[in-house]
Amino acid sequence: MSADQDYEGGKLKIGDHWNAISIIAQSQNNPLKAIAEFVENSIDAGARNVAIIRGKEKGDQYLKIIDDGQGIDDFRYVATHIGDSVKRKLKEGGVKGLQGEFGIGLLSFWTVGETCTLTSTGKSGQTRNMRLVKGNPAFSLRDVPALFPGTGTELHITPLLPGLRQLSTDKIQNYLASELRDRIAKSGVKVRIIDRAARRELVVEPRKFRGRLIHSIPETKSPLGEVYCELYLTEPSGENAIGLYKLGTRVIPDLSKLDEFSSSPWNSNIIEGIIDASFLKLTPGTRDGILLDEAYESLIASLAPVGEALSQVIDAQKKAEEEEASKAILHKVTKALKEAFLLLPSEEYYWLQTQVKQARPGKDGAGNESGSGSGTLPGSGDGSALTPGILDPSAAPEGDASDTLPVPPNPDDASFGAYIPEESPGESYNEDKQRNFFEYAGALFKVLISPASSVIGVGETKKLHAIARDKSKRILDSGVTFEWQVSEGGGTLQGGDSEFAEYQASEEPGVALIELIATQGEQTCSATAFVTVTADLIPRGKAGGSGSRHGLPGYTFQRAPGELWRSKYDQDRSLIIINKAHADFIYASRHNTAKLKYITKLYTKELVLANFPEATKEELLERMVELLLYTEENLK
């Protein structure tokens, strides 16, 4: 046949009409979708009330859908015009608000049950019904005598298919709430589900999305019609999805299942909502898909700016979550470090100590009357409060300025004595009496020795401090007696019944085990401490010899891909900078616990390096192991 030869033509015809009808009837694979279509027919008929009834009669389960909308005038036309919907003609004539257009919705009963009886009263006032049987091309019509003809339509399907006998009313309710969300909301129809076997009645409420409505979505335009976006930012969940709708009816539950929307931001698990495009063309058989034609291409183009806006929202949300997570990590790390400092020799970790808050005027740290005690530690200069964390937020590293976190305030630093609350001028003793009951310490629960481990030279002395706490870790200031003793090793103790004791080392190296017993009434607690006596001490660093004391630094993130450093300390701004592009950080970030431990190790490394600037690498490693041991024990 030559290229320019004319082809013979003609029109496609259905060779077997009943076979075509059977294929159409069985193309709907979702019985819930079929039920939704029946309800939509009621909404299209102007119904204000729809009842879905499940029950059992004569041993068979049935499903009824009853509405009070406009009835059917011509049953014969409905039965003999499959694929020729009256609604399509009405929409072509300018009628709006109708969803059906294929004229095949009634055939969906094949996926629900065996027989379908449709009863309705038309404009003439005559009540008639039509009976259809699955797999049978015949239909039957008859008049139904009624003393008081009603309005609306009743669809009765029985018996239900075996696989649907366990279909719960909850599943029907949840499906309709999502599938017909906007149709129910805009029409104002009341849809009830009545289960007579379970004696339950449910009302279908349009699905309400969780989270915060995103207002920053740009106006969506398409030359083919309207595109409506209603999207919410919510908590991460695998169930979150953006549904694709047409005129209020869901056609695709998850937009990201389409290839063009299978990437971020559409497949993120923190956004849910709907996108409704009135111009989409549905797949007639299942009515739960769309044709990937020029209408779909127009939708893709119109949603491009929406995707960009959503990406910005997601990035901002993730950054905020990272900041919150970083604050939580910082709180846990600093809390664990302060517990570690409580158990380590303060003079050896001189640089790491923080100040005690200003003591109450007229009272010392123990609550006794005194002169002008400032409540500061030796070596703190003029006693002014040091600001831990960021000194100049504007000087944060480029790229992640918002990740910079200040060190949280330390209202109760147990390492350096009981917390003494600040008082504003004019605060009276009576006002102090009104403190909340839970601010007072409870019964003895635990006792610690500070430091719990220390190293001193032969013949030297070491001061030890007993710290008694209640179950909430509040310090007990009175009512507790102490008993100290050297249970193992050499050396002697002075002040054996006081809160403080002084250990005198022997002239020979060794390890001394100090035991403490604290008693409050019938409650007794014990604690131990080790003092290593040596003739070869690890050098004691003092922050480069300046003698100044700093609060625990904050930390910030910086992206440095390809660089090998994990962290570094910025002394001028009292910040530990963590390389969030390092492979180890990425690996540890897979789990919150691993990330917490990783940042703790980096924190410990930088603190040891800053605290012992003149130590050898072996001594630094020893100090790091020491600090990690006591820190990770309190890392919760």
XYZ file of C-alpha atoms in Angstrom:
636
model
C 0.000 0.000 0.000
C 1.478 3.322 -1.027
C 1.826 6.206 1.400
C -0.666 8.347 -0.470
C -3.290 5.637 -0.875
C -6.657 6.520 0.688
C -7.816 4.541 3.689
C -11.298 3.116 3.882
C -13.185 4.606 6.874
C -16.168 4.053 9.073
C -17.496 4.506 12.609
C -16.751 2.420 15.650
C -19.684 0.398 16.854
C -20.391 -1.833 19.820
C -20.586 -5.394 18.630
C -22.183 -6.759 21.781
C -24.034 -4.122 23.786
C -24.595 -6.328 26.828
C -20.931 -7.294 26.951
C -19.984 -3.588 26.893
C -22.449 -2.851 29.688
C -21.016 -5.731 31.730
C -17.475 -4.406 31.321
C -18.591 -0.927 32.408
C -20.482 -2.301 35.403
C -17.491 -4.303 36.615
C -14.920 -1.553 36.024
C -15.662 0.007 39.424
C -13.386 -1.871 41.829
C -14.181 0.030 45.033
C -17.563 -0.539 46.714
C -17.014 2.521 48.925
C -16.620 4.606 45.780
C -19.911 3.120 44.532
C -21.674 4.143 47.754
C -20.183 7.635 47.405
C -21.598 7.857 43.874
C -25.058 6.907 45.109
C -24.845 9.692 47.709
C -23.634 12.103 45.039
C -26.692 11.268 42.927
C -28.813 12.293 45.901
C -26.879 15.553 46.279
C -27.284 16.252 42.542
C -31.026 15.715 43.015
C -31.089 18.516 45.594
C -31.501 16.295 48.655
C -31.191 17.907 52.074
C -31.110 14.595 53.944
C -29.556 11.268 52.977
C -29.774 8.098 55.061
C -27.528 5.090 54.466
C -29.069 2.096 56.212
C -27.485 -1.289 56.809
C -29.603 -4.139 58.046
C -30.641 -7.723 57.633
C -33.940 -9.226 56.500
C -34.862 -12.823 55.713
C -31.265 -13.821 56.379
C -29.778 -11.454 53.810
C -27.892 -8.243 54.492
C -29.016 -5.158 52.631
C -27.989 -1.588 52.022
C -30.467 1.254 51.530
C -29.813 4.828 50.485
C -32.825 7.098 51.007
C -32.962 10.808 50.151
C -35.548 13.604 50.018
C -34.404 15.092 46.726
C -36.148 15.341 43.367
C -37.432 11.993 42.212
C -36.940 10.173 38.920
C -39.530 10.924 36.213
C -38.553 8.424 33.536
C -37.134 5.100 34.713
C -37.194 3.677 31.204
C -34.893 6.434 29.955
C -32.435 5.728 32.793
C -32.359 2.009 31.949
C -32.058 2.408 28.172
C -29.545 5.261 27.994
C -26.450 3.808 29.623
C -23.565 6.204 28.945
C -25.888 9.037 27.940
C -26.247 11.042 31.143
C -28.988 13.621 31.513
C -26.634 15.503 33.842
C -24.101 15.993 31.054
C -26.761 17.623 28.926
C -27.873 19.793 31.840
C -24.271 20.945 32.438
C -23.918 21.763 28.768
C -27.033 23.904 29.202
C -25.386 25.899 32.000
C -26.594 24.054 35.122
C -23.854 24.074 37.766
C -23.199 21.975 40.840
C -23.759 18.592 39.167
C -21.025 15.985 39.338
C -22.197 13.014 37.251
C -21.590 13.015 33.517
C -21.164 9.439 32.299
C -24.593 7.848 32.918
C -23.068 4.675 34.374
C -23.192 5.362 38.111
C -26.202 3.122 38.744
C -24.296 0.123 37.394
C -21.914 0.426 40.356
C -24.338 -1.654 42.395
C -22.655 -4.724 40.823
C -19.713 -4.129 43.201
C -22.051 -3.961 46.224
C -24.777 -6.572 45.884
C -26.848 -8.872 43.677
C -30.085 -6.953 43.037
C -30.911 -3.260 42.985
C -34.404 -1.869 43.451
C -34.825 1.832 42.757
C -38.045 3.426 44.054
C -38.941 7.059 43.411
C -41.794 9.517 43.026
C -41.592 11.785 40.019
C -43.213 15.104 39.273
C -46.449 13.353 38.299
C -46.821 12.109 41.839
C -46.765 8.467 40.762
C -44.420 6.206 42.729
C -42.652 3.591 40.641
C -39.730 1.247 41.077
C -37.226 -0.406 38.813
C -35.482 -3.685 39.557
C -32.072 -4.637 38.179
C -30.239 -7.926 38.664
C -26.482 -8.337 38.482
C -25.487 -10.220 35.346
C -28.970 -9.939 33.816
C -29.637 -7.536 30.907
C -33.342 -7.296 31.661
C -34.973 -4.682 33.901
C -38.509 -4.533 35.286
C -40.762 -1.566 36.088
C -43.900 -1.409 38.164
C -46.152 1.091 39.849
C -46.124 1.162 43.626
C -49.449 1.987 45.254
C -49.069 4.640 47.953
C -51.757 6.326 50.023
C -49.522 9.344 50.592
C -46.878 9.506 47.877
C -43.569 10.663 49.285
C -40.674 12.516 47.770
C -37.160 11.519 46.953
C -35.589 8.214 46.019
C -34.797 4.918 47.730
C -32.022 2.630 46.512
C -32.229 -0.898 47.931
C -29.385 -3.382 47.288
C -29.621 -6.975 48.562
C -28.061 -9.379 49.289
C -24.674 -7.790 49.778
C -21.643 -9.493 48.283
C -19.874 -11.866 50.709
C -16.789 -9.653 50.894
C -18.879 -6.674 52.065
C -20.662 -8.284 54.960
C -17.998 -7.018 57.358
C -17.922 -3.502 55.886
C -18.285 -1.302 58.967
C -20.236 1.909 59.247
C -17.053 3.581 60.521
C -15.285 2.848 57.238
C -18.221 4.238 55.270
C -18.275 7.357 57.448
C -14.522 8.003 57.155
C -14.518 7.435 53.411
C -17.452 9.736 52.704
C -16.050 12.411 55.031
C -12.949 12.614 52.813
C -14.386 11.656 49.427
C -17.323 14.094 49.515
C -15.811 16.649 51.877
C -16.570 19.799 49.915
C -19.773 18.496 48.337
C -21.278 17.863 51.761
C -19.984 21.160 53.145
C -21.175 23.308 50.238
C -24.549 21.642 49.730
C -25.389 21.508 53.434
C -26.775 17.982 53.079
C -27.010 15.858 56.207
C -25.753 12.323 55.666
C -26.559 9.727 58.320
C -25.366 6.124 58.485
C -27.670 3.767 60.378
C -26.514 0.274 61.293
C -29.576 -1.581 62.520
C -27.678 -4.743 63.374
C -25.176 -2.899 65.596
C -27.811 -0.351 66.716
C -25.576 2.577 65.818
C -26.119 5.832 63.992
C -23.315 8.027 62.700
C -23.362 11.413 61.000
C -20.918 12.095 58.175
C -19.103 15.344 58.951
C -16.801 16.851 56.294
C -13.257 15.956 57.178
C -11.473 18.599 59.223
C -7.778 18.894 58.633
C -5.385 19.264 61.530
C -2.593 21.736 61.832
C -2.242 25.327 60.679
C -3.781 26.644 57.478
C -1.061 27.890 55.119
C -1.960 31.432 54.058
C 1.140 32.139 51.978
C -0.014 30.107 48.964
C 0.015 32.261 45.818
C -3.109 32.635 43.695
C -3.471 29.611 41.449
C -4.498 30.322 37.876
C -5.245 28.130 34.885
C -6.736 29.164 31.533
C -8.978 26.083 31.651
C -10.720 26.786 34.943
C -10.510 27.285 38.671
C -7.917 25.644 40.931
C -8.662 25.798 44.653
C -5.942 25.020 47.225
C -6.557 24.426 50.914
C -3.407 23.131 52.564
C -2.393 22.681 56.189
C 0.954 22.374 57.951
C 0.668 19.637 60.546
C 2.616 17.130 62.608
C 4.695 14.615 60.623
C 2.731 11.473 59.804
C 2.734 8.850 57.093
C -1.028 9.369 56.761
C -0.706 13.003 55.706
C -1.458 13.528 52.025
C -2.758 16.133 49.611
C -5.917 14.914 47.903
C -6.834 15.852 44.349
C -10.504 16.800 43.923
C -12.862 17.801 41.148
C -15.837 19.977 42.098
C -15.648 18.848 45.720
C -15.289 15.119 45.025
C -11.982 13.385 45.618
C -10.543 11.638 42.591
C -7.029 10.813 43.861
C -6.400 10.408 47.630
C -2.686 11.237 47.382
C -1.432 13.705 44.786
C 2.142 12.454 45.183
C 1.157 9.144 43.565
C 1.256 10.992 40.250
C 4.757 10.982 38.769
C 4.905 14.744 38.286
C 4.140 15.304 41.986
C 6.169 12.436 43.466
C 8.855 14.746 44.868
C 9.070 17.438 47.535
C 7.040 19.329 48.625
C 4.084 17.199 47.511
C 5.277 13.993 49.136
C 6.330 15.593 52.430
C 4.611 14.103 55.437
C 3.870 17.427 57.143
C 1.335 18.876 54.685
C -2.219 17.718 54.100
C -5.244 19.228 52.437
C -6.980 19.427 49.078
C -6.376 20.738 45.579
C -9.602 21.044 43.598
C -9.390 21.500 39.821
C -12.762 21.861 38.099
C -11.432 21.200 34.592
C -9.886 17.751 35.119
C -11.201 14.845 33.064
C -11.968 11.686 35.014
C -11.471 8.088 33.964
C -15.087 6.957 33.330
C -14.732 3.384 34.509
C -13.442 3.795 38.047
C -14.012 7.545 38.503
C -11.008 7.578 40.849
C -8.364 8.688 38.375
C -7.760 11.399 35.799
C -6.716 11.555 32.178
C -3.162 12.797 31.700
C -4.139 15.190 28.934
C -3.821 18.924 28.293
C -5.980 19.644 31.353
C -3.498 17.774 33.507
C -0.592 19.644 31.915
C -2.348 22.912 32.756
C -2.723 21.767 36.368
C 1.007 21.016 36.590
C 1.895 24.479 35.309
C -0.564 26.254 37.609
C 0.742 24.416 40.700
C 4.415 25.250 40.047
C 4.381 28.491 42.121
C 2.398 26.680 44.824
C 5.144 24.075 45.045
C 7.794 26.771 45.464
C 5.803 28.427 48.257
C 5.271 25.096 50.027
C 9.004 24.334 49.820
C 9.741 27.592 51.618
C 7.147 26.772 54.285
C 8.624 23.297 54.786
C 12.183 24.635 55.003
C 11.112 27.195 57.603
C 9.284 24.510 59.574
C 12.243 22.133 59.510
C 14.552 24.922 60.605
C 12.247 25.755 63.493
C 12.095 22.078 64.461
C 15.886 21.860 64.330
C 16.138 24.891 66.587
C 13.685 23.388 69.081
C 15.524 20.077 68.963
C 18.836 21.877 69.405
C 17.503 23.747 72.423
C 16.367 20.471 73.934
C 19.751 18.876 73.218
C 21.576 21.863 74.663
C 19.496 21.679 77.813
C 20.217 17.963 78.227
C 23.920 18.340 77.511
C 24.461 21.262 79.881
C 22.407 19.572 82.576
C 24.506 16.413 82.260
C 27.724 18.433 82.280
C 26.731 20.299 85.414
C 26.052 16.979 87.118
C 29.480 15.815 85.936
C 31.166 18.955 87.302
C 29.512 18.223 90.613
C 31.453 14.966 90.753
C 34.756 16.295 89.389
C 37.378 18.477 91.099
C 36.368 22.090 90.561
C 39.933 23.386 90.599
C 40.878 21.069 87.746
C 37.962 22.228 85.604
C 38.373 25.837 86.656
C 37.465 27.339 83.258
C 34.166 25.452 83.095
C 32.622 26.735 86.301
C 29.650 29.084 86.352
C 28.724 31.651 88.941
C 26.310 31.272 91.824
C 23.445 33.767 91.549
C 23.705 36.921 93.638
C 23.043 36.079 97.285
C 20.173 37.688 99.128
C 21.270 40.938 100.785
C 21.942 40.388 104.433
C 22.218 36.580 104.165
C 25.005 34.288 103.108
C 24.664 31.129 101.016
C 23.511 29.150 104.048
C 20.842 31.644 104.983
C 22.797 33.134 107.898
C 22.947 36.833 108.638
C 26.087 38.373 107.186
C 27.556 41.548 105.916
C 27.828 42.235 102.194
C 28.496 38.754 100.797
C 28.276 38.853 97.045
C 27.679 35.161 96.506
C 30.273 35.005 93.702
C 33.119 32.555 93.360
C 36.756 33.443 93.819
C 38.418 34.563 90.644
C 35.246 35.993 89.109
C 36.580 39.534 89.045
C 34.098 42.206 90.033
C 31.314 39.716 90.666
C 29.207 40.910 87.756
C 27.063 38.270 86.119
C 28.674 36.501 83.193
C 26.520 35.948 80.124
C 26.912 32.364 78.893
C 26.208 31.499 75.287
C 26.049 34.184 72.603
C 27.754 37.466 73.318
C 26.915 39.005 69.948
C 24.094 37.230 68.055
C 24.738 39.362 64.993
C 28.145 37.798 64.636
C 26.860 34.248 64.077
C 28.580 32.206 61.356
C 27.304 32.696 57.850
C 24.785 30.214 56.534
C 23.157 29.179 59.809
C 22.759 32.299 61.901
C 19.365 31.228 63.124
C 20.796 27.967 64.478
C 22.755 29.842 67.148
C 21.458 28.950 70.568
C 22.074 30.675 73.877
C 22.808 28.672 76.976
C 19.649 28.411 79.083
C 19.721 30.093 82.487
C 20.904 28.020 85.409
C 18.522 28.831 88.276
C 19.851 26.053 90.499
C 23.480 25.179 90.043
C 23.931 22.426 92.593
C 27.652 22.301 91.855
C 28.318 25.438 93.836
C 25.797 25.441 96.656
C 22.089 25.850 97.116
C 20.220 28.194 94.836
C 19.336 31.515 96.504
C 16.521 33.297 94.665
C 16.983 36.927 93.769
C 14.592 39.392 95.359
C 13.364 42.625 93.965
C 13.752 45.764 96.132
C 11.098 45.978 98.782
C 10.287 42.278 98.812
C 9.245 41.404 102.317
C 9.643 38.349 104.480
C 5.871 37.803 104.348
C 6.010 37.630 100.561
C 8.732 35.015 100.862
C 6.377 32.926 102.990
C 3.968 32.768 100.089
C 6.289 30.715 97.930
C 4.696 27.734 96.310
C 4.694 24.654 98.514
C 6.636 22.659 95.926
C 9.600 25.055 96.086
C 10.514 23.567 99.453
C 12.735 20.508 99.552
C 11.157 17.206 100.521
C 12.510 14.145 102.279
C 16.044 12.849 101.845
C 16.314 10.730 98.694
C 19.955 10.786 97.601
C 23.341 12.059 98.717
C 26.413 12.878 96.625
C 30.019 13.651 97.373
C 31.544 16.499 95.404
C 33.947 15.720 93.876
C 33.302 12.010 93.497
C 36.678 11.476 91.886
C 39.812 13.561 92.300
C 43.563 13.377 91.962
C 45.916 15.045 94.444
C 49.585 14.893 95.251
C 51.072 13.013 98.157
C 50.700 14.877 101.443
C 48.126 17.325 100.006
C 44.611 17.994 101.228
C 41.279 17.787 99.437
C 38.003 19.401 100.525
C 34.896 17.294 100.076
C 31.291 18.481 100.098
C 28.200 16.426 100.943
C 25.112 17.330 98.907
C 21.806 15.893 100.101
C 18.835 15.987 97.712
C 15.174 15.102 97.669
C 13.503 13.082 94.908
C 13.222 16.183 92.700
C 16.951 16.911 93.122
C 16.328 19.920 95.387
C 19.052 20.463 97.950
C 18.280 19.867 101.641
C 19.650 22.700 103.742
C 18.797 21.337 107.178
C 17.666 18.286 109.113
C 20.339 15.974 107.695
C 23.311 14.559 109.631
C 26.469 13.272 107.957
C 29.060 10.670 108.850
C 32.356 10.504 106.943
C 35.016 7.817 106.997
C 37.968 6.475 105.019
C 36.953 2.904 104.327
C 39.925 1.933 102.161
C 43.415 3.310 101.580
C 45.522 5.684 103.609
C 44.997 9.253 104.712
C 42.792 10.896 107.305
C 39.535 12.914 107.417
C 38.692 16.006 109.416
C 35.156 17.262 110.086
C 33.647 13.806 110.169
C 30.096 14.881 111.112
C 29.800 18.049 109.029
C 28.510 18.800 105.548
C 32.127 19.463 104.626
C 35.168 17.280 105.212
C 38.847 17.607 104.432
C 40.907 14.655 103.333
C 44.621 14.618 104.205
C 46.599 12.377 101.858
C 49.327 10.106 103.084
C 52.919 10.368 101.941
C 52.573 7.313 99.732
C 50.663 7.070 96.423
C 47.457 5.075 96.431
C 43.678 5.223 96.104
C 41.484 6.141 99.044
C 37.793 5.253 99.203
C 35.741 7.804 101.129
C 32.310 6.759 102.395
C 29.504 9.082 103.482
C 26.271 8.231 105.284
C 23.501 10.847 105.394
C 20.575 10.455 107.785
C 17.243 12.273 108.077
C 14.939 10.689 110.605
C 14.678 7.020 109.611
C 15.854 7.649 106.047
C 19.497 6.811 105.314
C 21.493 7.267 102.113
C 25.120 6.626 101.298
C 27.679 7.794 98.749
C 31.310 7.071 97.905
C 34.195 9.051 96.449
C 37.652 8.108 95.229
C 40.773 10.157 95.860
C 43.815 9.144 93.853
C 47.051 10.102 95.560
C 49.938 10.377 93.119
C 53.382 11.857 92.819
C 52.884 12.664 89.090
C 49.876 14.935 88.555
C 48.189 15.859 85.285
C 48.660 19.627 84.809
C 45.723 21.748 85.926
C 44.607 24.086 83.186
C 43.185 27.540 83.911
C 41.837 28.775 80.583
C 45.191 29.891 79.294
C 46.212 31.177 82.693
C 43.744 34.041 82.737
C 42.015 32.770 85.842
C 38.631 33.955 84.531
C 35.554 31.822 84.787
C 33.153 31.326 81.914
C 29.683 29.879 81.714
C 29.038 26.843 79.559
C 29.121 27.941 75.923
C 26.234 27.632 73.509
C 26.549 25.905 70.175
C 25.631 26.649 66.599
C 25.610 24.805 63.290
C 27.636 25.626 60.228
C 27.599 23.851 56.878
C 31.124 23.032 55.752
C 30.769 20.204 53.214
C 34.005 18.512 52.280
C 35.838 19.796 55.358
C 37.067 17.281 57.910
C 36.563 19.238 61.145
C 33.623 18.150 63.270
C 33.551 21.058 65.693
C 35.575 24.052 66.843
C 35.390 26.557 69.675
C 35.007 30.302 69.093
C 36.418 31.788 72.285
C 35.473 35.377 71.474
C 31.771 34.558 71.268
C 31.770 31.572 73.632
C 30.312 29.293 70.958
C 30.963 25.725 69.916
C 30.500 25.503 66.129
C 29.388 22.105 64.822
C 29.837 21.102 61.194
C 26.391 19.791 60.234
C 27.660 18.744 56.789
C 30.177 16.288 58.267
C 29.420 12.641 57.494
C 29.437 11.752 61.199
C 26.821 14.395 62.002
C 24.616 13.185 59.147
C 25.006 9.601 60.347
C 24.230 10.466 63.969
C 21.194 12.570 62.988
C 19.296 9.481 61.894
C 18.285 8.906 65.516
C 17.729 11.502 68.232
C 19.627 9.490 70.849
C 22.682 9.095 68.628
C 22.588 12.796 67.746
C 22.434 13.745 71.427
C 25.420 11.545 72.264
C 27.392 12.835 69.283
C 26.891 16.483 70.235
C 27.777 15.606 73.841
C 31.084 14.128 72.676
C 31.850 17.212 70.604
C 30.924 19.426 73.534
C 33.199 17.426 75.817
C 36.069 17.552 73.331
C 35.918 21.336 72.984
C 35.568 21.936 76.725
C 38.574 19.750 77.503
C 40.680 21.415 74.804
C 39.787 24.864 76.138
C 40.224 23.912 79.769
C 43.624 22.222 79.387
C 45.472 24.226 76.714
C 48.913 23.030 77.766
C 48.158 19.337 78.244
C 49.667 16.625 76.064
C 47.498 14.599 73.706
C 47.558 11.649 76.115
C 46.451 13.885 78.989
C 43.696 15.418 76.849
C 42.378 11.973 76.003
C 42.420 11.011 79.662
C 40.466 14.161 80.563
C 37.957 13.587 77.781
C 37.310 10.020 78.913
C 36.904 11.283 82.464
C 34.430 14.030 81.573
C 32.465 11.773 79.194
C 32.132 9.103 81.860
C 30.424 11.405 84.343
C 28.466 13.321 81.689
C 26.930 10.369 79.843
C 25.837 8.846 83.133
C 23.474 11.808 83.589
C 22.483 12.135 79.912
C 18.724 11.590 79.805
